[in-house]
Coordinates of C-alpha atoms and ligand atoms in Angstrom, one line a residue:
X1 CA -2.0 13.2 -41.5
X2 CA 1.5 12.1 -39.9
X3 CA 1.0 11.0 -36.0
X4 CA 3.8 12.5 -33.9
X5 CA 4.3 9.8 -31.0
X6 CA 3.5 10.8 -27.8
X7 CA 6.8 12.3 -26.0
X8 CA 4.9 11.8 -22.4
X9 CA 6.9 9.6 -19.9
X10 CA 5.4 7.0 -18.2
X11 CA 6.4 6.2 -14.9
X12 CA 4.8 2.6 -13.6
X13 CA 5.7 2.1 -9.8
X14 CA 7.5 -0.4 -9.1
X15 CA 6.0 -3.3 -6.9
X16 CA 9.3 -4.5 -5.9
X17 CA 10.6 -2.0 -3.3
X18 CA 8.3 -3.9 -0.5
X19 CA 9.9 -4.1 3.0
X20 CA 8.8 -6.9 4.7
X21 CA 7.0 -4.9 7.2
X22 CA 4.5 -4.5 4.3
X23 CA 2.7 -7.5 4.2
X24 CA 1.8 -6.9 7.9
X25 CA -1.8 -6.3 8.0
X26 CA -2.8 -2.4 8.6
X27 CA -4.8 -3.0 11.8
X28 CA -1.9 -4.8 14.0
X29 CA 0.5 -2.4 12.9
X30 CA -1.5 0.2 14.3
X31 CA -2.2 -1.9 17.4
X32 CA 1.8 -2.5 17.8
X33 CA 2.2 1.7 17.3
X34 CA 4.2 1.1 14.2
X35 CA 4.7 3.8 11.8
X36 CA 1.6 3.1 8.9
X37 CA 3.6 4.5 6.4
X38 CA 4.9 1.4 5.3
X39 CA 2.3 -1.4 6.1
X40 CA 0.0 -2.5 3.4
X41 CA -3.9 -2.5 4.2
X42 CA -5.9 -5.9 4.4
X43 CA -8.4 -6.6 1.6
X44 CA -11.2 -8.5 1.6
X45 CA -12.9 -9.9 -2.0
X46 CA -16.4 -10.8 -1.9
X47 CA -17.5 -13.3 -4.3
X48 CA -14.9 -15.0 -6.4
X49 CA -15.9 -14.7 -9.8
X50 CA -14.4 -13.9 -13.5
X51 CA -13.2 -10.4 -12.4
X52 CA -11.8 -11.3 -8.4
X53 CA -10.2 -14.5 -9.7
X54 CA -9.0 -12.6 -13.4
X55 CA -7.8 -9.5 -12.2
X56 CA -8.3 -8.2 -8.8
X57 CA -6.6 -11.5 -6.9
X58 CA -3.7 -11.0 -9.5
X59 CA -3.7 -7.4 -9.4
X60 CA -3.2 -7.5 -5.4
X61 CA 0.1 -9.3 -5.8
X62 CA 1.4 -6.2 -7.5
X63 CA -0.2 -3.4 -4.8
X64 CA 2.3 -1.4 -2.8
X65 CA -0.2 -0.4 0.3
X66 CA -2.9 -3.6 0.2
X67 CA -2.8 -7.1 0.1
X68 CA -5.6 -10.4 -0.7
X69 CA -5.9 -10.7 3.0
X70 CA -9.2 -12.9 3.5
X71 CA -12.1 -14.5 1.4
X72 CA -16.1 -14.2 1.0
X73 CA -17.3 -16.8 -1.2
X74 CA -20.4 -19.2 -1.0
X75 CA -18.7 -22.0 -3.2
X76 CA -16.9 -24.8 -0.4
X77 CA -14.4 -25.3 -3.4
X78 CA -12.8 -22.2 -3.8
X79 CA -12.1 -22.0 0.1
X80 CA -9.5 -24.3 -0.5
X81 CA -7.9 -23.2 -3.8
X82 CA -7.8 -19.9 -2.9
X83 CA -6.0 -20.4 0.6
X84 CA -3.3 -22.2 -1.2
X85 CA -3.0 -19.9 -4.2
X86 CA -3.1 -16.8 -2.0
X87 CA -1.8 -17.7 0.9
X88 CA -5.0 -17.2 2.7
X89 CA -5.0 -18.3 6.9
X90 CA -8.3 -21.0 7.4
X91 CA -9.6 -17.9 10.2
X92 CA -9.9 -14.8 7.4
X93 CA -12.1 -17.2 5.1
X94 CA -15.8 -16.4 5.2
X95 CA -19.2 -16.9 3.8
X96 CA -22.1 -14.8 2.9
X97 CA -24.1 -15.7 5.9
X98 CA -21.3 -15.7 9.1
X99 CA -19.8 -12.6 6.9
X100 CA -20.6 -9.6 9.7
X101 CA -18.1 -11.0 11.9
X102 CA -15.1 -10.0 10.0
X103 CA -16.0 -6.6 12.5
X104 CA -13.7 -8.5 14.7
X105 CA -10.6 -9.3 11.9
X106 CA -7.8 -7.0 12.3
X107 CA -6.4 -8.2 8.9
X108 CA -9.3 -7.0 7.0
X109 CA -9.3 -3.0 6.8
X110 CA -11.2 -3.1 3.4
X111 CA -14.3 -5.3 1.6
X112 CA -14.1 -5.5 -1.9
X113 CA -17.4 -6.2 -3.2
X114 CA -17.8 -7.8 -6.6
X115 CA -20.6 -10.2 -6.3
X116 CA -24.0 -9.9 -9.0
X117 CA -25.1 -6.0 -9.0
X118 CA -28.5 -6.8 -7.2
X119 CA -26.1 -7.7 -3.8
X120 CA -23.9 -4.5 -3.7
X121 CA -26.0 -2.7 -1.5
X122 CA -26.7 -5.6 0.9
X123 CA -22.9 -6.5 1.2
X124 CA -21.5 -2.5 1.1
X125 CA -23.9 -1.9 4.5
X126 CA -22.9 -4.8 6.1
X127 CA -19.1 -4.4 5.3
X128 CA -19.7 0.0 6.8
X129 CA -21.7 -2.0 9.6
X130 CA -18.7 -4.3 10.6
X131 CA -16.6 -0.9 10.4
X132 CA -14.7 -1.7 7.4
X133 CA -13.9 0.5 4.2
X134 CA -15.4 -0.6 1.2
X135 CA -15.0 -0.8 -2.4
X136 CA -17.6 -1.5 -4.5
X137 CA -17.9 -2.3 -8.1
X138 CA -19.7 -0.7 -11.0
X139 CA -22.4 -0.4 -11.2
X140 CA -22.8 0.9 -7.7
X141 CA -26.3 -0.4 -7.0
X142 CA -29.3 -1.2 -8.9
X143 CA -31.6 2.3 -8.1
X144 CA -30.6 5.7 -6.9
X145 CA -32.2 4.6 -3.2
X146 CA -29.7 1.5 -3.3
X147 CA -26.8 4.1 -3.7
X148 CA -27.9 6.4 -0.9
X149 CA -28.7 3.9 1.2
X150 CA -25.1 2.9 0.8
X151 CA -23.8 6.3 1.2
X152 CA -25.6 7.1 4.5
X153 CA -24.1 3.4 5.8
X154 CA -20.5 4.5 5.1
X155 CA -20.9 7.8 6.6
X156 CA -22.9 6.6 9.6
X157 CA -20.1 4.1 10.4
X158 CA -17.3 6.6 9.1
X159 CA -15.9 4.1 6.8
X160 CA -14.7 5.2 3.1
X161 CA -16.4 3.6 -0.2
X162 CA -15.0 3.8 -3.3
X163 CA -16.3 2.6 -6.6
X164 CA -14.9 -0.2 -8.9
X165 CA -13.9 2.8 -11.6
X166 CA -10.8 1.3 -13.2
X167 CA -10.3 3.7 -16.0
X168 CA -9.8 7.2 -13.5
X169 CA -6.4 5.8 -12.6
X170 CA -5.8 4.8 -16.5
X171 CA -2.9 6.7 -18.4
X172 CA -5.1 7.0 -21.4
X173 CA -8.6 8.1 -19.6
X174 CA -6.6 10.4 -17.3
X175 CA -5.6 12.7 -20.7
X176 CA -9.0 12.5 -21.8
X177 CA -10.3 13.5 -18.3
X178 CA -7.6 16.3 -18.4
X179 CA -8.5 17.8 -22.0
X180 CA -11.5 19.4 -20.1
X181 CA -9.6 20.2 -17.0
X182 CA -6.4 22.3 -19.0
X183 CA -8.9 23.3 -21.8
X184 CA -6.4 22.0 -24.4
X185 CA -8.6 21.9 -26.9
X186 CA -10.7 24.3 -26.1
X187 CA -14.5 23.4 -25.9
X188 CA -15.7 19.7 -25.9
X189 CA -18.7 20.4 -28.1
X190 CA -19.5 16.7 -28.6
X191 CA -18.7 13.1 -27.1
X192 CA -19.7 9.8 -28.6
X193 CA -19.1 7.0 -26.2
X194 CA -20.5 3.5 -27.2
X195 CA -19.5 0.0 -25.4
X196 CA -21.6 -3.4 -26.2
X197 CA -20.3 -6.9 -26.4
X198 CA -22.4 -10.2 -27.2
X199 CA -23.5 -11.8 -24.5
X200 CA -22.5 -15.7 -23.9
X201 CA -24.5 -18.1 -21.5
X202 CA -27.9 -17.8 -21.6
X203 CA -28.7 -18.7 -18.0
X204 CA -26.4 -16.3 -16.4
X205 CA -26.9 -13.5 -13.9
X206 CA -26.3 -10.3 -16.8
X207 CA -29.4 -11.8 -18.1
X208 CA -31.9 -11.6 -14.9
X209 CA -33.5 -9.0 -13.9
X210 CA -33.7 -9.6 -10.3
X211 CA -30.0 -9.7 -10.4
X212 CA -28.7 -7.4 -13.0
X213 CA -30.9 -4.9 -12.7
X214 CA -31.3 -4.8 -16.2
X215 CA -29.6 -5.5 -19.4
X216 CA -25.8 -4.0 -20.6
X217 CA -26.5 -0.9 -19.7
X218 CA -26.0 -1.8 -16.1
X219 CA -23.1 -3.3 -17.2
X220 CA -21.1 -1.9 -19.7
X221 CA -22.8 1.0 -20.3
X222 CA -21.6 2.3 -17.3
X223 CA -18.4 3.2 -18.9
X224 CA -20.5 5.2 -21.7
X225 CA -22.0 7.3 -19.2
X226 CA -18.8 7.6 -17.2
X227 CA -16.8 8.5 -20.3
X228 CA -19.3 11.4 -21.3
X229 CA -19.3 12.7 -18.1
X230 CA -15.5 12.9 -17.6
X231 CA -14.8 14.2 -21.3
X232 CA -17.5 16.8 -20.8
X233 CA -16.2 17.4 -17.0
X234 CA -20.0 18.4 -16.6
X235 CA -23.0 16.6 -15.5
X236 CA -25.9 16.4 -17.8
X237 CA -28.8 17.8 -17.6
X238 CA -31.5 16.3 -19.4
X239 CA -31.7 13.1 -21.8
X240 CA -33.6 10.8 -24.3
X241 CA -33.3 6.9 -24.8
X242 CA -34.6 4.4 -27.2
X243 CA -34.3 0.6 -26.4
X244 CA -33.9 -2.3 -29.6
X245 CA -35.0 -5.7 -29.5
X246 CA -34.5 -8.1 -32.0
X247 CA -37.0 -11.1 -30.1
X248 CA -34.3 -12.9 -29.0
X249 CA -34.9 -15.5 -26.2
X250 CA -31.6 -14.2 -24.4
X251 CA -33.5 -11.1 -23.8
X252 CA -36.5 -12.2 -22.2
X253 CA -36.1 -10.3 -18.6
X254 CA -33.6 -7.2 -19.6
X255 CA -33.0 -4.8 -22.5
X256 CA -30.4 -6.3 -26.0
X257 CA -29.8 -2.4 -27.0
X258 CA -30.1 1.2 -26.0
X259 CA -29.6 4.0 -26.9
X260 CA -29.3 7.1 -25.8
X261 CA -28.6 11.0 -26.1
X262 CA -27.4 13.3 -23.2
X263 CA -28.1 17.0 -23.1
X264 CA -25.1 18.9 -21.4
X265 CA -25.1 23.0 -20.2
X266 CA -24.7 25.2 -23.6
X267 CA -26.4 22.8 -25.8
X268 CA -24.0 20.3 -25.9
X269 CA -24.4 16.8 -26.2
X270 CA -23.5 13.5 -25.9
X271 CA -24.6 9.9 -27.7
X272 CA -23.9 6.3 -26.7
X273 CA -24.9 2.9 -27.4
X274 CA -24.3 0.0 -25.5
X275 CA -26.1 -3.6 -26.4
X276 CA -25.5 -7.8 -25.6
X277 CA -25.7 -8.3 -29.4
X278 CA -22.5 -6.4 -30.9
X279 CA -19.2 -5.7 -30.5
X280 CA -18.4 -1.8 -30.1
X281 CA -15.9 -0.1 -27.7
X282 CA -15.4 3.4 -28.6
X283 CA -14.5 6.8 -27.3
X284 CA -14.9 9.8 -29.5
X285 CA -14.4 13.3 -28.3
X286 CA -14.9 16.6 -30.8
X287 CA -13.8 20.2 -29.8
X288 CA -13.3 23.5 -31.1
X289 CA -9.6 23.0 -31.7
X290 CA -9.7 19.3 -32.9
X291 CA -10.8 15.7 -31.3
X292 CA -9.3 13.3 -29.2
X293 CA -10.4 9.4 -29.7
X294 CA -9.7 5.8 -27.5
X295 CA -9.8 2.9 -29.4
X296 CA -10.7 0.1 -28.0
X297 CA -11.3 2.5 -25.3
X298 CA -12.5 0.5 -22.0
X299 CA -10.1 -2.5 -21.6
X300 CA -8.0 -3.3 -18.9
X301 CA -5.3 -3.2 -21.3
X302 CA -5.1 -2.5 -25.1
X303 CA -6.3 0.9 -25.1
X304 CA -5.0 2.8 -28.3
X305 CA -6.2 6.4 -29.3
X306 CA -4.8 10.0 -30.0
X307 CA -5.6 13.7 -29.0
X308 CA -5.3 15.4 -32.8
X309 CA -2.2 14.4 -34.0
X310 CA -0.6 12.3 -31.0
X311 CA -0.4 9.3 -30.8
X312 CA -0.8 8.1 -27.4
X313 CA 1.1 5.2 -26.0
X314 CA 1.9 4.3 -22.4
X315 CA 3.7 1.5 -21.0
X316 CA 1.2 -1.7 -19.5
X317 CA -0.6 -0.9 -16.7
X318 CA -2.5 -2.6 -14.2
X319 CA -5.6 -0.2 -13.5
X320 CA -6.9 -2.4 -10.7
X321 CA -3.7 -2.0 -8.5
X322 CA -3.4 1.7 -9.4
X323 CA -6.9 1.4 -8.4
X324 CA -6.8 -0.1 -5.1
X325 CA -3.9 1.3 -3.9
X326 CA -4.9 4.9 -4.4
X327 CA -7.6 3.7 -2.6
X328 CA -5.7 2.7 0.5
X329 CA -3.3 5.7 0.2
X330 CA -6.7 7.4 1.1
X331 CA -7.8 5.2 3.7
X332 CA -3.7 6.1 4.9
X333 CA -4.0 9.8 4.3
X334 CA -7.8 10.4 5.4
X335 CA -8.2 12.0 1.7
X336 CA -11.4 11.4 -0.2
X337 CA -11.0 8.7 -3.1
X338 CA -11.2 10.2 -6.7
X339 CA -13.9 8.1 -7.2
X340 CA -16.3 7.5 -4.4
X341 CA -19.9 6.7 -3.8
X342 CA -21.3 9.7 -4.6
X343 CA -19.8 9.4 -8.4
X344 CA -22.0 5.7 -8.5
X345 CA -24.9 7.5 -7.3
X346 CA -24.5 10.0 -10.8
X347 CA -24.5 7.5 -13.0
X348 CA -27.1 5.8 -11.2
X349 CA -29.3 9.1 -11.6
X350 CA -28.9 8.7 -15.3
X351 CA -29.8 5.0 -15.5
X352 CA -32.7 5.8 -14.0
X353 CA -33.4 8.6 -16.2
X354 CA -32.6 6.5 -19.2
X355 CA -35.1 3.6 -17.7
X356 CA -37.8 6.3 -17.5
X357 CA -36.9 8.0 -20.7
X358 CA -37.9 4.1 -22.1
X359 CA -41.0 4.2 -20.4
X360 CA -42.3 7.1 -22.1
X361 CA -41.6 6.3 -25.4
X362 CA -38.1 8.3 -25.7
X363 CA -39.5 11.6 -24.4
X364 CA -37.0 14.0 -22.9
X365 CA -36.2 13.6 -19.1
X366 CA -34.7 16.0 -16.7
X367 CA -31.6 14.1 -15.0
Ligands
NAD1 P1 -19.2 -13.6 -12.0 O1 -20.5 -14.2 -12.4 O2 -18.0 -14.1 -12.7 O3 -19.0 -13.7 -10.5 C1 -20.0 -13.5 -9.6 C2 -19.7 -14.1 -8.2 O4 -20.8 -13.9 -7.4 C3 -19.5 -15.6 -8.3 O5 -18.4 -16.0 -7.6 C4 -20.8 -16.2 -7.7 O6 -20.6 -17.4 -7.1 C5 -21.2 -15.1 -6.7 N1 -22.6 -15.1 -6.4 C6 -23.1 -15.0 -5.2 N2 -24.4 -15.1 -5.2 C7 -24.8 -15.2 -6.5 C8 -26.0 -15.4 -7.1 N3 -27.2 -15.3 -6.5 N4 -26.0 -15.5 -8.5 C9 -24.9 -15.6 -9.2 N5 -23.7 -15.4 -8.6 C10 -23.6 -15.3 -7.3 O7 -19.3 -12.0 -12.3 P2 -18.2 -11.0 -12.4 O8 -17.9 -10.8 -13.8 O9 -17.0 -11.3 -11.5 O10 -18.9 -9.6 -11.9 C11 -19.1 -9.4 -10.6 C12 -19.3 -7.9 -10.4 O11 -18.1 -7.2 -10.8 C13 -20.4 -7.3 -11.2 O12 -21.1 -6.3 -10.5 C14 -19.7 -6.7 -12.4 O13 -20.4 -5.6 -13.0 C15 -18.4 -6.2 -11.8 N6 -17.3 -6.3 -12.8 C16 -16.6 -5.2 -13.0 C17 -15.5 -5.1 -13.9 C18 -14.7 -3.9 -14.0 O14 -13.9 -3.9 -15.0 N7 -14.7 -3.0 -13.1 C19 -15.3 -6.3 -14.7 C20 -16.1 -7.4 -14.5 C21 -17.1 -7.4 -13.6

């Protein structure tokens, strides 16, 4: 088969039209009665780990409405670094425990939280408490209480929360989330979506319970469930799992492999894998006029695939900026973020289901 390339155009937004009224943080602009139009908001990372110091710092150099505007960490050392890398004043630098006072900073408008999953709920409340906007990464919590918790803080303290979903702003996940949207190839009769890596260190977090919540599927399996959902564009309704261990020590507290199938309205149905012992990253999508496949499918970059015989192909994109500045444009614009708590607590429904489905042997369980 001959693969047309795709004759899409790709427009990236260029970082490079900032005024310098932009890097003015959100808060004093609005205390000055400046226009916010043109002011970027103030972000606040929480926990400065692999993902803050590998793509979110350096993505927030390239935002048009946010900026790194203070720190969270508990490590003394990275105070320092990070001020000087990022320009950060010694007064927006915090710690986990004098943390609720940034309710006072006028430079932070958002907390990004992207500490261990087990502390997303603890850190999301606090941050709606302290009257800030809140993103928080995937997954959203670790149990569907967690996530309404969460919820009912934001709307209590009529902040905004957002989840740490990447791909929604990606060029490549925004056709597959379209094909069920414009129908373009008619039904979506089938999804596979599988995503597993093999786990490093033995002693760290992904590999405790108390802090993980459990095993890759509260990690990358997230994206499995995600990417079924959004191909489909309907929930599920019912599902069955089965969990693989091959005695490994690694594995002693949380699950090396499941897998699992998703029942969705009109008998179709979706099945995944995700795992800490292999290296899959695949999205496959059949319909009744063709199929549609991303791979790899859930990098921050590298993402190669086709919709029947198209080739797609976009320019390099930074998903996190896209990310967090729609995000701000909605903080901006009062408008609700594509992604916002409520899509965490859906995935969170089906971990659990998926957890339960485990506990009784694979049976089938209503979602
Ligand atoms: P990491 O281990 O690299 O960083 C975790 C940070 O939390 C560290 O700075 C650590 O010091 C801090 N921390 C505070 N209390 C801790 C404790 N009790 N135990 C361990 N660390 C503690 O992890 P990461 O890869 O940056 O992941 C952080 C979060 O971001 C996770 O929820 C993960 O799922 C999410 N994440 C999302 C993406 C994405 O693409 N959206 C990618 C990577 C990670």
């Amino acid at each position: 088969m001959e693969l047309k390339k795709s004759r899409r155009h790709f427009i990236k937004k260029s970082a490079l039209s900032i005024g310098a009224l932009s890097v003015m943080p959100f808060n004093s602009l609005v205390a000055s009665g400046c226009s916010t139009e043109t002011k970027k908001l103030g972000i606040a990372l929480v926990g400065l780990g692999n993902y803050s110091s590998g793509q979110l710092a350096p993505a927030l150099l390239e935002t048009e409405h946010c900026y790194l505007s203070a720190i969270v960490t508990g490590t003394k050392e990275k105070e320092q670094q990070w001020a000087k890398k990022y320009n950060i004043p010694k007064e927006n630098i915090y710690n986990y425990e004098n943390f609720d006072v940034i309710a006072s900073n006028k430079d932070i408008d958002v907390v990004y939280v992207v500490l261990p999953n087990s502390m997303h709920a603890e850190f999301t409340i606090r941050a709606a408490k302290a009257g800030k906007h809140v993103i928080c990464e995937k997954p959203m919590a670790i149990s569907v209480a967690e996530c309404e918790a969460m919820i009912k803080a934001c709307n209590d303290n009529n902040v905004k929360l957002s989840i740490g979903y990447r791909l929604h702003f990606d060029p490549y996940h925004k056709r597959i989330i379209n094909l069920s949207k414009e129908n373009t190839l008619g039904t979506i009769n089938y999804v596979n979506a599988d995503f597993a890596f093999t786990i490093g260190d033995p002693t760290q977090w992904r590999l405790k319970k108390s802090l993980a919540g459990g095993g890759a599927l509260m990690d990358v399996g997230v994206y499995c469930i995600q990417a079924c959902r959004y191909s489909f564009g309907q929930e599920p309704i019912a599902l069955r799992a089965q969990a693989f261990n091959s005695g490994n020590e690694k594995f002693k507290e949380v699950n090396e492999t499941i897998t699992w199938q998703m029942e969705f309205p009109d008998g179709k149905i979706s099945n995944s894998t995700t795992s800490y012992a292999m290296s899959v990253n695949n999205l496959f999508v059949s319909a009744q006029k063709g199929k549609a496949q991303l791979m790899p499918s859930y990098g921050y970059g590298g993402i190669k695939g086709f919709i029947n015989d198209e080739i797609l192909e976009f320019p390099k994109f930074n998903q996190q900026a896209a990310q967090m500045d729609a995000f701000a444009l909605n903080i901006k614009n009062n408008t609700d973020s594509i992604v916002p708590g409520e899509e965490g607590l859906k995935d969170m429904k089906v971990i659990e289901a998926i957890f339960k489905s485990l506990e009784q042997n694979g049976a089938r369980v209503l979602i």
